[in-house]
Amino acid sequence: MSSDATPDPYADKVAFGQRLQILRTRKGLTREQLGGLMGRSGSWVKGIESGRLKTPKLEIVLRLAEILRVRDLADLTGDQTVHVDLFTGPGHPRLAAVKAAVDAFPLTPTGEAPPAAHLQHRLARAWTARHTAPNHREVIGALLPDLIRDAQRAVRQADTAAQRRAAQAVLSEVYSLSQFFVAYQPDAALLWRVAERGMVAAQDSEDPHTIGVAAWLTAQAHRDSGPGHFDSADAVTAEALRFLEPQLPDATNDVLAITGALTFEAGYTAARRGETGTAWRHWDQARAMAARLPADYYHPVTSFSRAIMGAHAVTIAVELHAGGESVRQAAAADATTIPSRPRRARHRIEEARGYQLDGQPDVALATLAQAHEAAPETIQYNGYAKRIVLEETEAKSPDRRRRASALAVKLGMLAA
């Protein structure tokens, strides 16, 4: 290793403050930026990193882990006796098969590609399964390998330019579905391969809706990589919106919906930055687009619809760390109108974050239990939910500790 290389915080036993400094630097954050995201000062961060201040309490450590998107709580604490995956979920049993299909690029004929209509029908069934099955990762993980191979084959065997563009649109959508499966699993490189290939296929398709979906997912991949990647998320979102804007006057429902979803994404990232006015302005713009959609319309990829805007308002308030506003928005939102089980579970998790911010941990745990009931595989891979559960396992209330521990066992965080 060269003398100027970044040290590996996991190679030797180092102090908490040193680990914090290394992980903060890797994420591209200054002390002032990290302090601001924590509601503290840069000097507070410096005090912890230098050892002048003692290691914070668990709730602060968990919040730092959330901001830095650490793969395992032990990476930050140095305690190798307790491993808790936060923003990296367990490797799904079907991950290897999906990865093999993504990575394979056979160049010799391997059979005739299915007709485009057949692939579209299978894709529609897969999206339906993703929204309706509580074990949605298991279901789509079983469907994806053959879908990926067949969509790749359809692109290679296209006879005309028009057929090739149509096949690329299908392939891009298959990669979009793949990204939902791969997200928050222990293979970040695979996630980026899927996102980038989806964007390349979308661009080759020249289809506005397909390009918008690929941009939406790419922006999410950047944003979920941590604060050091927010600029990249904003750049992708802004470019996609510039591309779609001229088409809005005569847009189809799908193009209008993906434009609305991208507009909300800009607000989501702004909220992560703590930019209150900008976040709510984008939410208002997205709500106006949702109002132009039919009342029963629901975008199959992004969930964008009239029904989702209440859930989006909760997300904005939570990301701005506004506990009271989060609870107010949660009261106004109607989760039962969200037809997608995983999206409904995600909304319950956002509500739980709001209740915890508002000092209502018992309600937060009850809401997380509702999320688990709606879609166990959603909460199992959600770092925010696991942070709340882990924090409440050390609550002063014995009853709350018991309920949090029982939920932690269901999520695979603690042994039964």
Short mmCIF file of N, CA, C and O in Angstrom, two decimals, residues 19 42 47 57 62 98 209 239 257 304 315 344 352 400:
data_model
loop_
_atom_site.label_atom_id
_atom_site.label_comp_id
_atom_site.label_asym_id
_atom_site.label_seq_id
_atom_site.Cartn_x
_atom_site.Cartn_y
_atom_site.Cartn_z
N ARG A 19 -12.10 5.73 13.33
CA ARG A 19 -12.98 5.08 12.37
C ARG A 19 -13.96 6.09 11.78
O ARG A 19 -14.22 6.08 10.56
N GLY A 42 -19.19 21.38 13.42
CA GLY A 42 -17.98 20.72 12.96
C GLY A 42 -17.01 20.47 14.09
O GLY A 42 -16.28 19.47 14.09
N GLY A 47 -14.14 16.90 17.87
CA GLY A 47 -13.91 16.44 19.24
C GLY A 47 -14.02 14.94 19.36
O GLY A 47 -13.23 14.29 20.06
N LYS A 57 -23.53 8.03 22.77
CA LYS A 57 -24.49 6.99 23.11
C LYS A 57 -24.96 6.28 21.84
O LYS A 57 -24.78 6.76 20.73
N LEU A 62 -25.91 5.26 16.00
CA LEU A 62 -26.80 4.76 14.95
C LEU A 62 -27.12 5.85 13.92
O LEU A 62 -27.21 5.58 12.72
N VAL A 98 -29.21 -14.32 -10.16
CA VAL A 98 -29.46 -13.05 -10.83
C VAL A 98 -28.14 -12.44 -11.28
O VAL A 98 -28.01 -11.95 -12.41
N HIS A 209 -40.10 7.50 -21.95
CA HIS A 209 -40.48 6.90 -20.67
C HIS A 209 -39.39 5.98 -20.15
O HIS A 209 -39.03 6.02 -18.97
N GLU A 239 -30.97 16.62 -15.64
CA GLU A 239 -30.81 16.34 -17.07
C GLU A 239 -32.02 15.60 -17.62
O GLU A 239 -32.50 15.89 -18.72
N ALA A 257 -46.09 10.61 -15.47
CA ALA A 257 -45.81 10.02 -14.16
C ALA A 257 -44.32 9.95 -13.88
O ALA A 257 -43.88 10.27 -12.76
N PHE A 304 -45.57 6.27 -8.67
CA PHE A 304 -46.08 7.64 -8.72
C PHE A 304 -47.55 7.63 -9.10
O PHE A 304 -47.98 6.93 -10.01
N THR A 315 -42.23 11.49 3.74
CA THR A 315 -40.80 11.30 3.49
C THR A 315 -40.06 12.63 3.55
O THR A 315 -38.99 12.73 4.16
N ARG A 344 -46.23 0.22 0.38
CA ARG A 344 -47.00 0.49 1.58
C ARG A 344 -46.15 0.23 2.82
O ARG A 344 -46.21 0.99 3.80
N ALA A 352 -42.94 5.51 10.86
CA ALA A 352 -42.27 5.13 12.11
C ALA A 352 -41.12 6.08 12.41
O ALA A 352 -40.90 6.48 13.57
N ARG A 400 -41.07 -1.99 26.05
CA ARG A 400 -40.59 -1.55 24.75
C ARG A 400 -39.37 -2.35 24.32
O ARG A 400 -39.22 -2.71 23.15
#
